Every structure is written in structure tokens, then in C-alpha cells.
Short mmCIF file of C-alpha atoms in Angstrom, two decimals:
data_model
loop_
_atom_site.label_atom_id
_atom_site.label_comp_id
_atom_site.label_asym_id
_atom_site.label_seq_id
_atom_site.Cartn_x
_atom_site.Cartn_y
_atom_site.Cartn_z
CA LYS A 1 23.53 -1.56 -28.83
CA ALA A 2 22.23 -4.59 -27.06
CA GLY A 3 19.89 -3.86 -24.16
CA VAL A 4 20.09 -4.75 -20.55
CA THR A 5 20.10 -8.54 -20.11
CA GLN A 6 19.13 -10.40 -16.94
CA THR A 7 19.57 -14.07 -16.21
CA PRO A 8 17.81 -16.26 -15.44
CA ARG A 9 14.39 -15.00 -16.61
CA TYR A 10 12.48 -17.32 -14.27
CA LEU A 11 13.49 -19.14 -11.15
CA ILE A 12 11.73 -21.32 -8.59
CA LYS A 13 13.27 -21.81 -5.21
CA THR A 14 12.15 -23.09 -1.77
CA ARG A 15 12.21 -21.28 1.56
CA GLY A 16 15.66 -21.16 3.11
CA GLN A 17 17.61 -21.44 -0.16
CA GLN A 18 19.65 -18.73 -1.60
CA VAL A 19 19.65 -17.25 -5.10
CA THR A 20 21.92 -15.26 -7.34
CA LEU A 21 20.64 -13.09 -10.10
CA SER A 22 22.74 -11.50 -12.86
CA CYS A 23 22.51 -8.28 -14.80
CA SER A 24 24.56 -7.33 -17.82
CA PRO A 25 24.32 -3.58 -18.55
CA ILE A 26 24.20 -1.82 -21.89
CA SER A 27 27.73 -1.31 -23.16
CA GLY A 28 29.26 1.77 -21.68
CA HIS A 29 26.87 1.85 -18.68
CA ARG A 30 28.66 1.84 -15.38
CA SER A 31 25.75 2.31 -13.06
CA VAL A 32 23.53 -0.65 -12.19
CA SER A 33 20.50 -0.41 -9.90
CA TRP A 34 18.36 -3.26 -8.57
CA TYR A 35 14.66 -3.15 -7.81
CA GLN A 36 12.04 -5.49 -6.39
CA GLN A 37 8.61 -5.28 -7.87
CA THR A 38 5.59 -6.90 -6.24
CA PRO A 39 1.83 -6.31 -6.90
CA GLY A 40 1.28 -4.97 -3.42
CA GLN A 41 4.39 -2.76 -3.00
CA GLY A 42 5.20 -1.67 -6.53
CA LEU A 43 8.77 -0.97 -7.40
CA GLN A 44 11.16 -0.74 -4.54
CA PHE A 45 14.82 0.24 -4.71
CA LEU A 46 17.34 -2.28 -3.45
CA PHE A 47 20.75 -0.78 -4.21
CA GLU A 48 22.83 0.94 -6.82
CA TYR A 49 26.39 0.21 -7.89
CA PHE A 50 28.74 2.42 -9.78
CA SER A 51 32.27 1.53 -10.62
CA GLU A 52 32.20 -1.55 -8.39
CA THR A 53 31.07 0.47 -5.36
CA GLN A 54 27.68 0.50 -3.71
CA ARG A 55 26.44 4.11 -3.93
CA ASN A 56 22.93 3.84 -2.48
CA LYS A 57 20.99 1.27 -0.61
CA GLY A 58 17.27 0.84 -0.02
CA ASN A 59 15.49 -0.45 3.12
CA PHE A 60 15.93 -4.12 2.69
CA PRO A 61 17.33 -6.61 5.17
CA GLY A 62 20.93 -7.79 4.99
CA ARG A 63 19.77 -11.01 3.29
CA PHE A 64 19.82 -8.95 0.14
CA SER A 65 23.25 -8.12 -1.14
CA GLY A 66 24.97 -7.30 -4.40
CA ARG A 67 28.16 -6.65 -6.13
CA GLN A 68 29.53 -5.24 -9.34
CA PHE A 69 32.40 -6.50 -11.39
CA SER A 70 35.03 -4.57 -13.29
CA ASN A 71 33.15 -5.10 -16.50
CA SER A 72 30.09 -3.42 -14.85
CA ARG A 73 28.12 -6.66 -14.73
CA SER A 74 26.29 -6.93 -11.48
CA GLU A 75 24.93 -9.79 -9.36
CA MET A 76 22.33 -9.71 -6.69
CA ASN A 77 22.14 -12.36 -3.98
CA VAL A 78 19.27 -13.21 -1.64
CA SER A 79 20.00 -15.59 1.16
CA THR A 80 17.63 -17.65 3.36
CA LEU A 81 14.73 -17.02 0.98
CA GLU A 82 11.29 -16.24 2.38
CA LEU A 83 7.88 -16.61 0.68
CA GLY A 84 7.58 -12.84 0.59
CA ASP A 85 10.73 -12.60 -1.62
CA SER A 86 8.59 -13.88 -4.53
CA ALA A 87 8.75 -10.97 -6.99
CA LEU A 88 10.01 -9.56 -10.23
CA TYR A 89 13.60 -8.36 -9.77
CA LEU A 90 14.55 -5.67 -12.20
CA CYS A 91 17.93 -4.16 -12.89
CA ALA A 92 18.34 -0.80 -14.54
CA THR A 93 21.53 0.61 -15.96
CA ARG A 94 22.77 4.01 -17.01
CA ALA A 95 26.00 5.56 -18.17
CA MET A 96 26.29 7.85 -15.19
CA PRO A 97 24.18 8.51 -12.09
CA GLY A 98 21.47 11.05 -12.87
CA GLU A 99 21.01 9.96 -16.43
CA THR A 100 18.04 7.95 -17.81
CA GLN A 101 17.89 4.40 -16.59
CA TYR A 102 17.22 1.53 -18.92
CA PHE A 103 15.50 -1.47 -17.48
CA GLY A 104 16.14 -5.11 -18.16
CA PRO A 105 13.33 -7.63 -18.66
CA GLY A 106 13.56 -8.82 -15.05
CA THR A 107 13.92 -12.10 -13.30
CA ARG A 108 10.77 -13.54 -11.91
CA LEU A 109 11.46 -15.40 -8.69
CA LEU A 110 8.92 -17.66 -7.09
CA VAL A 111 9.66 -18.99 -3.58
CA LEU A 112 7.70 -22.01 -2.54
CA LYS B 1 8.26 12.14 3.63
CA ASN B 2 9.05 11.87 -0.10
CA GLN B 3 6.09 10.25 -1.85
CA VAL B 4 4.62 9.75 -5.32
CA GLU B 5 0.88 9.02 -5.61
CA GLN B 6 -0.70 7.95 -8.85
CA SER B 7 -4.33 7.86 -9.74
CA PRO B 8 -6.33 6.08 -10.79
CA GLN B 9 -4.97 2.72 -9.75
CA SER B 10 -6.55 1.16 -12.84
CA LEU B 11 -8.45 2.28 -15.85
CA ILE B 12 -10.41 0.63 -18.68
CA ILE B 13 -10.93 2.55 -21.86
CA LEU B 14 -12.19 1.75 -25.32
CA GLU B 15 -9.84 1.68 -28.21
CA GLY B 16 -9.57 5.08 -29.88
CA LYS B 17 -10.47 7.05 -26.76
CA ASN B 18 -8.22 9.38 -24.80
CA CYS B 19 -7.28 9.11 -21.14
CA THR B 20 -5.24 11.00 -18.53
CA LEU B 21 -3.25 9.63 -15.69
CA GLN B 22 -2.29 11.69 -12.66
CA CYS B 23 0.83 11.80 -10.54
CA ASN B 24 1.19 13.96 -7.39
CA TYR B 25 4.45 14.05 -5.54
CA THR B 26 6.01 15.54 -2.40
CA VAL B 27 9.62 14.74 -3.29
CA SER B 28 11.84 17.68 -2.54
CA PRO B 29 14.18 19.07 -3.78
CA PHE B 30 13.05 18.10 -7.21
CA SER B 31 15.27 17.19 -10.07
CA ASN B 32 13.12 15.65 -12.72
CA LEU B 33 10.05 13.45 -13.33
CA ARG B 34 9.79 10.51 -15.64
CA TRP B 35 6.94 8.43 -16.94
CA TYR B 36 7.57 4.74 -17.72
CA LYS B 37 5.42 2.22 -19.52
CA GLN B 38 5.68 -1.39 -18.32
CA ASP B 39 4.17 -4.15 -20.36
CA THR B 40 3.22 -7.33 -18.43
CA GLY B 41 6.24 -9.41 -17.71
CA ARG B 42 8.71 -6.84 -19.01
CA GLY B 43 10.85 -4.11 -17.57
CA PRO B 44 9.70 -0.47 -17.61
CA VAL B 45 10.52 1.64 -20.69
CA SER B 46 10.97 5.39 -20.45
CA LEU B 47 8.34 7.56 -22.17
CA THR B 48 9.23 11.04 -21.12
CA ILE B 49 11.59 12.96 -18.87
CA MET B 50 10.62 16.38 -17.58
CA THR B 51 12.81 18.87 -15.75
CA PHE B 52 11.66 21.74 -13.56
CA SER B 53 11.40 24.23 -16.40
CA GLU B 54 9.36 22.03 -18.73
CA ASN B 55 5.56 22.17 -18.76
CA THR B 56 4.80 19.80 -21.60
CA LYS B 57 6.56 17.08 -23.44
CA SER B 58 5.25 14.67 -26.07
CA ASN B 59 6.33 11.27 -27.32
CA GLY B 60 4.05 10.23 -30.08
CA ARG B 61 0.55 9.81 -28.69
CA TYR B 62 1.83 10.31 -25.18
CA THR B 63 1.88 13.85 -23.71
CA ALA B 64 3.14 14.55 -20.26
CA THR B 65 2.56 17.77 -18.32
CA LEU B 66 4.32 19.12 -15.24
CA ASP B 67 3.31 21.77 -12.75
CA ALA B 68 6.24 22.06 -10.45
CA ASP B 69 4.48 24.62 -8.33
CA THR B 70 1.62 22.31 -7.39
CA LYS B 71 3.87 19.17 -7.71
CA GLN B 72 1.53 17.49 -10.19
CA SER B 73 2.15 15.68 -13.43
CA SER B 74 -0.19 14.04 -15.90
CA LEU B 75 0.23 11.64 -18.74
CA HIS B 76 -2.32 11.96 -21.56
CA ILE B 77 -2.78 9.12 -24.02
CA THR B 78 -4.43 10.15 -27.26
CA ALA B 79 -6.42 7.81 -29.52
CA SER B 80 -5.55 4.78 -27.42
CA GLN B 81 -4.51 1.55 -29.02
CA LEU B 82 -4.68 -2.02 -27.77
CA SER B 83 -0.91 -1.93 -27.35
CA ASP B 84 -1.29 0.89 -24.86
CA SER B 85 -2.54 -1.71 -22.31
CA ALA B 86 0.16 -1.62 -19.67
CA SER B 87 1.16 -0.16 -16.34
CA TYR B 88 2.31 3.44 -16.33
CA ILE B 89 4.67 4.42 -13.58
CA CYS B 90 5.58 7.91 -12.50
CA VAL B 91 9.08 8.32 -11.03
CA VAL B 92 10.37 11.47 -9.37
CA ILE B 93 14.10 11.99 -8.99
CA LYS B 94 15.35 13.96 -6.03
CA ALA B 95 18.08 16.47 -6.56
CA ALA B 96 21.27 15.84 -4.60
CA GLY B 97 21.74 12.13 -4.52
CA ASN B 98 19.55 11.31 -7.53
CA LYS B 99 17.32 9.14 -5.43
CA LEU B 100 14.29 7.72 -7.35
CA THR B 101 10.86 7.50 -5.80
CA PHE B 102 8.32 5.37 -7.65
CA GLY B 103 4.61 5.77 -7.76
CA GLY B 104 2.41 2.70 -7.47
CA GLY B 105 1.51 2.84 -11.11
CA THR B 106 -1.74 2.97 -13.06
CA ARG B 107 -2.82 -0.11 -14.90
CA VAL B 108 -4.47 0.72 -18.20
CA LEU B 109 -6.50 -1.73 -20.16
CA VAL B 110 -7.63 -0.80 -23.66
CA LYS B 111 -10.58 -2.75 -24.95
CA PRO B 112 -11.54 -3.16 -28.60
#
């Protein structure tokens, strides 16, 4: 089975812009979670989608949003980018909530 | 407050030596605990998953222990190799809701 894929792998944006990141899960996985990882804060949970519905949400501002499509692919959008949004954004997928998550390679976002 | 604390923050060991990483948590009610290995620039990869009733679980040279009474876990790396250089993240999953709480990670550097 192909693993979790994330695109793009690297991205440079400027403050105020918006960005959309994509995550394609392992075939058969219907749950997709998004995380932000920074050196100072570690891994922080953004949100989880299952069957196109947001199931859980972390403590991030409304500038961070996501969605899931009928084929389980998910996108994450960050609007009005701030310098502090520079981070590695990871998505993790699993067949069902509660099962082991498999992480993608991440998208490294740099906001200038 | 549900927390996961890992120690040490970083560790340097010589190739061939053993080391032990610690994870203390306050997450309750507890469902399971997972150790992940994250190579630089990559997503985390699951090493072990431990449920309430399991005390020890091995995955090659990695051995995890769990004491659910004291809410402590450890990850022991035997005969370290250069490829063990990575961050090791302890994740505790809360029962009812499957919420994940991540530790800050321990960065391990194996030197020849």
C-alpha cells in the first residue's frame, strides 16, 4: 500500500497570504488528522476529519480550517499567515478513530 | 490537566551503548500509549503501542515498558546504532474520544 502523501513538501509564503495543504491518506483510511509541529511547542493537534465531518478540533484560531472530500483526501487552509505559522504540518491517517495513525512526511511551511 | 512529560529533552550516546527514555503522563482515563520515532524532516513512525494491561513490548532493539499505576512509560534502546538518531515522541491516548496528547519528545544523537 502506498503511504500517506502530503503536498507540497515545502512552501514559502509571506505574511498575510493564505495557503492550502493537501493530504492523501493510505487507501482505506477514512480518518485524517492534522498537526502543527514547531521546535518550541512540539506536536499540536489541529483537527480530525472522518467521513467528511470534523470530529475533533484543537485550540487553534479560526484562520486554520480544513475539509475532507468523499475520497477521504483532506485539505488544510491557513488564511492571513503570520510569522508564527512557520512550522512542519503533518497529517496522519487511520482506518477508524482509535486505531494506529500513520503519519505523512509533512509540509514544511516558512512564512517570511 | 492532561499532560505528557518526557525526559531527558536530549541525549547523546555512543554507538553500541544502551539508553532509556522516560515518559510520565497525567492523561485520564487512559486508553493506550504509543512511542513514535521521528527522523529529521520526516513524519513520526510508530514503534510500539501499549494498552493498560501490557507491561512490556519490544520492537527489535526497542523495548517499551508501561506502569499504568504510576503513569510512567520508558523506551529502552539496546545496542544503539547511528540510525537511531532521531526524536522519540511519547503519545498518550485518552479513552472516550480518543484524544491524543503528545509529549515534547526526546532528541537522541548517536555518535560513532
